XYZ file of C-alpha atoms in Angstrom:
342
model
C -15.011 15.177 140.887
C -12.498 17.831 140.337
C -11.918 19.925 143.391
C -9.559 23.050 143.555
C -9.115 24.446 147.051
C -12.758 24.840 148.347
C -14.204 25.004 144.716
C -15.787 21.877 143.666
C -16.658 21.205 139.883
C -19.500 19.200 138.733
C -17.388 17.136 136.324
C -13.752 16.606 135.315
C -13.887 18.669 131.993
C -12.141 21.991 131.888
C -12.114 24.636 129.000
C -8.551 25.770 128.354
C -7.668 29.566 128.531
C -7.269 30.260 124.821
C -6.221 33.778 123.831
C -8.666 35.476 121.455
C -11.238 32.815 122.057
C -12.330 32.391 125.758
C -14.141 35.702 126.371
C -17.590 35.700 128.162
C -19.517 35.006 124.981
C -17.822 31.594 124.354
C -17.150 30.749 128.018
C -20.903 31.033 128.680
C -21.754 28.700 125.835
C -19.081 26.166 127.143
C -20.682 26.347 130.603
C -24.144 25.853 129.282
C -22.840 22.876 127.447
C -21.960 21.475 130.943
C -18.330 22.313 131.320
C -17.131 21.824 134.967
C -14.584 24.715 134.884
C -14.057 27.587 132.323
C -10.951 29.441 132.113
C -10.613 33.038 130.817
C -7.877 33.985 128.309
C -4.662 35.155 129.889
C -4.187 38.860 130.831
C -0.958 40.731 131.292
C -0.131 41.652 134.989
C 1.025 45.153 133.829
C -2.133 45.732 131.714
C -4.210 44.925 134.834
C -2.305 47.248 137.083
C -2.570 50.078 134.416
C -6.260 49.456 134.379
C -6.970 50.377 130.799
C -10.580 49.846 129.604
C -10.049 46.863 127.382
C -8.243 44.881 130.110
C -10.821 45.576 132.641
C -13.398 44.211 130.137
C -11.335 41.017 129.983
C -11.725 40.611 133.714
C -15.519 40.646 133.500
C -17.087 37.420 134.775
C -20.755 36.544 134.233
C -22.171 34.954 137.321
C -23.517 32.124 135.044
C -20.066 31.269 134.061
C -18.879 30.289 137.545
C -16.849 28.395 138.568
C -14.348 30.228 136.636
C -10.542 30.581 136.530
C -8.991 33.948 135.495
C -5.365 33.700 134.173
C -2.610 36.195 134.535
C 0.971 36.301 133.287
C 4.051 38.248 133.925
C 7.760 38.036 134.762
C 8.122 40.525 137.604
C 7.037 39.430 141.053
C 5.910 42.681 142.377
C 3.680 43.375 139.353
C 2.337 39.873 139.189
C 1.370 40.050 142.934
C -0.287 43.513 142.446
C -2.281 42.047 139.416
C -3.314 38.961 141.421
C -4.579 41.259 144.197
C -6.812 43.060 141.638
C -8.247 39.648 140.326
C -8.752 38.553 144.100
C -10.399 41.653 145.405
C -12.152 43.281 142.371
C -13.466 40.292 140.374
C -15.780 37.497 141.012
C -13.489 34.846 139.515
C -13.233 31.697 141.727
C -9.571 30.783 140.889
C -6.441 32.763 139.939
C -4.301 30.914 137.514
C -0.762 31.749 136.545
C 0.461 31.048 132.965
C 3.715 29.388 132.777
C 3.237 27.692 129.367
C 2.638 30.526 126.741
C 5.469 29.807 124.145
C 5.010 33.103 122.023
C 8.262 35.192 121.985
C 6.685 38.425 123.125
C 5.738 36.784 126.319
C 8.905 34.722 127.025
C 11.155 37.700 126.306
C 9.501 39.322 129.208
C 10.568 36.497 131.428
C 6.961 35.319 131.511
C 4.982 32.380 130.463
C 7.121 29.224 129.301
C 10.227 31.114 130.307
C 9.639 29.961 133.901
C 9.867 26.280 132.936
C 13.623 26.636 132.940
C 13.803 27.580 136.705
C 11.852 25.781 139.459
C 13.226 28.171 142.105
C 11.638 31.097 140.251
C 8.409 29.133 140.107
C 8.497 28.602 143.851
C 9.230 32.320 144.516
C 6.620 33.766 142.188
C 3.771 31.409 143.152
C 4.454 31.652 146.870
C 4.557 35.482 146.601
C 1.016 35.291 145.002
C -0.466 32.805 147.274
C 0.551 34.796 150.297
C -1.273 37.842 148.857
C -4.502 36.611 147.871
C -7.456 34.540 149.396
C -8.585 32.775 146.277
C -7.023 29.497 145.177
C -4.021 29.883 143.001
C -3.184 27.286 140.233
C -0.581 27.114 137.577
C -0.825 26.087 133.865
C 2.381 24.869 132.442
C 3.957 22.844 129.563
C 6.217 19.927 130.190
C 9.380 21.777 129.523
C 11.288 24.494 127.514
C 12.503 22.113 124.898
C 13.465 18.319 124.545
C 16.633 18.906 126.546
C 15.008 20.849 129.451
C 12.000 18.938 130.707
C 11.550 19.753 134.320
C 7.810 19.070 134.639
C 8.089 17.126 137.790
C 10.368 19.508 139.630
C 8.204 22.408 138.364
C 5.026 20.910 139.591
C 6.529 20.130 142.997
C 7.651 23.864 143.192
C 3.944 24.771 142.599
C 2.862 22.578 145.327
C 5.446 23.691 147.838
C 4.669 27.267 147.040
C 0.844 26.710 147.895
C -0.507 26.137 144.478
C -3.732 24.223 144.645
C -3.643 22.572 141.287
C -1.474 22.364 138.113
C -2.544 21.841 134.568
C 0.067 20.265 132.340
C 0.165 20.562 128.534
C 2.090 17.551 127.256
C 4.201 19.556 124.910
C 7.411 21.639 125.250
C 7.663 25.313 124.402
C 9.711 24.366 121.439
C 7.006 22.181 119.898
C 4.372 24.870 120.093
C 1.308 22.938 118.948
C 3.071 20.516 116.640
C 3.959 16.970 117.108
C 2.306 14.798 119.861
C 1.639 15.627 123.502
C 3.547 13.482 125.909
C 0.961 12.059 128.254
C 3.519 9.912 130.095
C 5.147 13.071 131.635
C 1.673 14.130 132.872
C 1.478 10.761 134.556
C 4.872 11.409 136.183
C 3.615 14.702 137.482
C 0.426 13.202 138.787
C 2.534 10.545 140.807
C 4.865 13.418 142.053
C 2.293 15.655 143.662
C -0.679 15.536 145.880
C -2.532 18.428 144.454
C -4.972 18.030 141.581
C -3.485 17.616 138.059
C -5.368 18.580 134.979
C -4.135 17.026 131.723
C -4.030 18.915 128.523
C -3.008 18.187 124.978
C -4.241 16.073 122.073
C -7.744 15.655 123.591
C -9.756 15.837 120.287
C -12.571 13.409 121.086
C -14.363 12.026 124.113
C -12.511 8.921 123.710
C -9.190 10.710 123.948
C -10.368 12.123 127.188
C -11.116 8.741 128.575
C -7.703 7.438 127.491
C -5.915 10.431 128.995
C -7.610 9.756 132.450
C -6.999 6.144 132.303
C -3.298 6.424 131.337
C -2.188 9.413 133.549
C -4.810 9.014 136.513
C -5.123 12.828 136.290
C -7.931 14.611 138.059
C -9.283 16.537 135.043
C -9.114 16.903 131.441
C -8.554 20.246 129.800
C -9.940 20.815 126.258
C -8.620 23.558 124.063
C -8.376 23.434 120.310
C -10.918 20.488 120.144
C -13.615 22.916 121.339
C -12.996 25.552 118.692
C -16.251 26.007 116.888
C -17.374 22.827 118.640
C -18.794 23.274 122.135
C -20.448 19.809 121.590
C -17.029 18.286 122.191
C -17.328 19.458 125.664
C -20.873 18.194 126.188
C -20.193 14.815 124.437
C -17.035 14.420 126.513
C -18.952 14.909 129.777
C -21.583 12.364 128.727
C -18.964 9.835 127.702
C -17.054 10.069 130.809
C -20.109 9.824 133.059
C -22.099 7.098 131.251
C -19.904 5.646 128.397
C -22.410 6.821 125.867
C -21.023 8.293 122.701
C -23.566 10.996 121.526
C -23.676 11.712 117.788
C -22.397 14.987 116.336
C -24.736 17.893 115.942
C -26.646 18.713 112.736
C -25.681 21.595 110.423
C -28.718 23.469 111.590
C -27.753 22.999 115.290
C -24.137 24.183 114.510
C -25.386 27.265 112.783
C -27.860 28.089 115.563
C -25.201 27.936 118.212
C -22.713 29.877 115.963
C -25.335 32.778 115.620
C -26.004 32.675 119.273
C -22.219 33.006 119.911
C -21.993 36.005 117.505
C -25.071 37.694 119.119
C -23.382 37.517 122.425
C -20.128 38.911 120.995
C -22.203 41.824 119.486
C -23.696 42.473 122.997
C -20.264 42.330 124.509
C -18.236 44.247 121.924
C -20.479 45.982 119.418
C -21.222 44.866 115.914
C -18.301 46.054 114.131
C -15.718 44.401 116.366
C -17.826 41.274 117.023
C -18.425 40.428 113.486
C -14.912 40.773 112.414
C -13.972 38.714 115.338
C -16.626 36.113 114.720
C -15.100 35.288 111.215
C -12.498 32.975 112.593
C -15.169 31.291 114.797
C -17.448 30.669 111.889
C -14.685 28.994 110.000
C -14.352 26.626 112.883
C -18.087 26.070 113.232
C -18.309 25.350 109.480
C -15.445 22.932 109.551
C -16.454 19.521 108.262
C -19.707 20.646 106.708
C -20.077 19.719 103.125
C -19.633 22.662 100.824
C -18.550 24.978 103.544
C -15.314 26.065 101.636
C -17.324 28.045 99.169
C -18.688 30.420 101.758
C -15.834 30.792 104.042
C -14.322 33.404 101.651
C -17.572 35.272 101.515
C -17.967 35.230 105.440
C -14.370 36.719 105.719
C -15.585 39.891 103.943
C -18.707 40.464 105.916
C -19.034 43.304 108.433
C -22.739 43.224 109.406
C -24.522 40.757 111.573
C -27.719 40.372 109.508
C -25.762 39.707 106.385
C -23.714 36.967 108.140
C -26.876 35.300 109.540
C -28.442 35.474 105.908
C -25.469 33.816 104.462
C -25.551 31.015 107.160
C -29.156 30.474 106.758
C -28.806 30.088 102.926
C -25.945 27.722 103.426
C -28.050 25.389 105.514
C -30.933 25.646 103.175
C -28.697 24.531 100.256
C -27.300 21.638 102.254
C -30.855 20.290 102.412
C -31.314 20.782 98.651
C -28.129 19.095 97.724
C -28.680 16.146 100.149
C -32.483 15.851 99.473
C -32.601 13.569 102.431
C -33.954 13.662 105.988
C -31.429 15.172 108.472
C -29.419 12.599 110.223
C -29.685 12.047 113.962
C -27.882 14.605 115.998
C -27.069 15.394 119.513
C -29.299 18.100 120.937
C -27.794 20.937 122.749
C -28.406 21.333 126.504
C -31.730 22.961 127.287
C -29.894 25.667 129.010
C -28.568 27.121 125.770
C -30.858 29.916 124.661
C -33.248 29.265 121.904
C-alpha cells in the first residue's frame, strides 16, 4: 500500500488536487468511493498568510476526508514557509503538498508552480526550508519539465528527496504541453528508479486499465487520477476494485449518475450557499451528463439555472425521458459504495 511518512493509505489511488473542483463537497464523495488519498485544490501562500475568509474556507478539512493532502504554492521562501506553518498548526490536513507543476502564467510569473522545474537548487532550498519548519510530511507535485528542452524530472525529484520531501507526484507532461499530447510514463519510471521515496504517477489515467498499465510500466507506488474523475467518481471506485481484484465493474446507470450529482450539489449548497453552489455546479453537471444519450439538449438549459430545486427537476425529467426513449430495462450498473448517503 501507499505510505507517506507515517500516513498509510488503504490503497494506491489518489485524487489529484484540481483547482475549482477539489473542495470538500467533491473530496468527500471521492473518499466515500474508496479513494486512498484525496488532495485539496492549491492555495496561494500569500492568501493563507493574509487570512482572508475565502482562503480559510479552502483550508477546511472534514474528518471524513482523511487522510488528506493540502496543497500550497508560492515563489518566495519566507511566505511559503509561513503558509506551511499555518497548514501544519491550524488545519487537520495530514500532508502538506507543494505545487511545482501548475503551468498557468499568473502562477509561473510569480516564480511559483512549474517555474521551479528549471532549477533543482531552488527546489532543494524551498522544500528543505518547509520541511524544517513543520511536523507534517511534506510532498511535492511536479511535471516532468518546463518544455521538451528542459526536462529535469530526475534531478528535481532527487532534490525533493534530499530536502526531506517524503513523496513526489509526477505528471508526465511538460509545462509547455499543458494538458495536450501524451503523458510520458517512461520519465515517471526513471524518477521511480532514481529515488527511494514514494512516487505517484499522474497523467493519461482515464480508465482502470490505464492505472494498471501505469503501475506495471513505471513501478510507481500510487496512481493519481485527475480529469478522469470529473463527474465520474465511479472511475476511482472501479480503479480500486480493478487493481485489487482484477474485476472490471460496469459503468453506473443514468439514475445513479444523477443521484450522486444531486448529492454533490447539495453538499456544495451546504458549503457555499445556493447562489454560488448552483452556478459552480453547472460545469460539474456537464461532466456528470457526459456520455448519456440526449444530454446535449439539457446542458444549455442547465447553464441558465440558478435554483437548486429547478436543477433537480430538470435532471429528474431527463432521466425519466431516457427511460421513455429506451423503453427497455435499465442495464446492469455498478452500485455506489454503501457509505455514500442515500
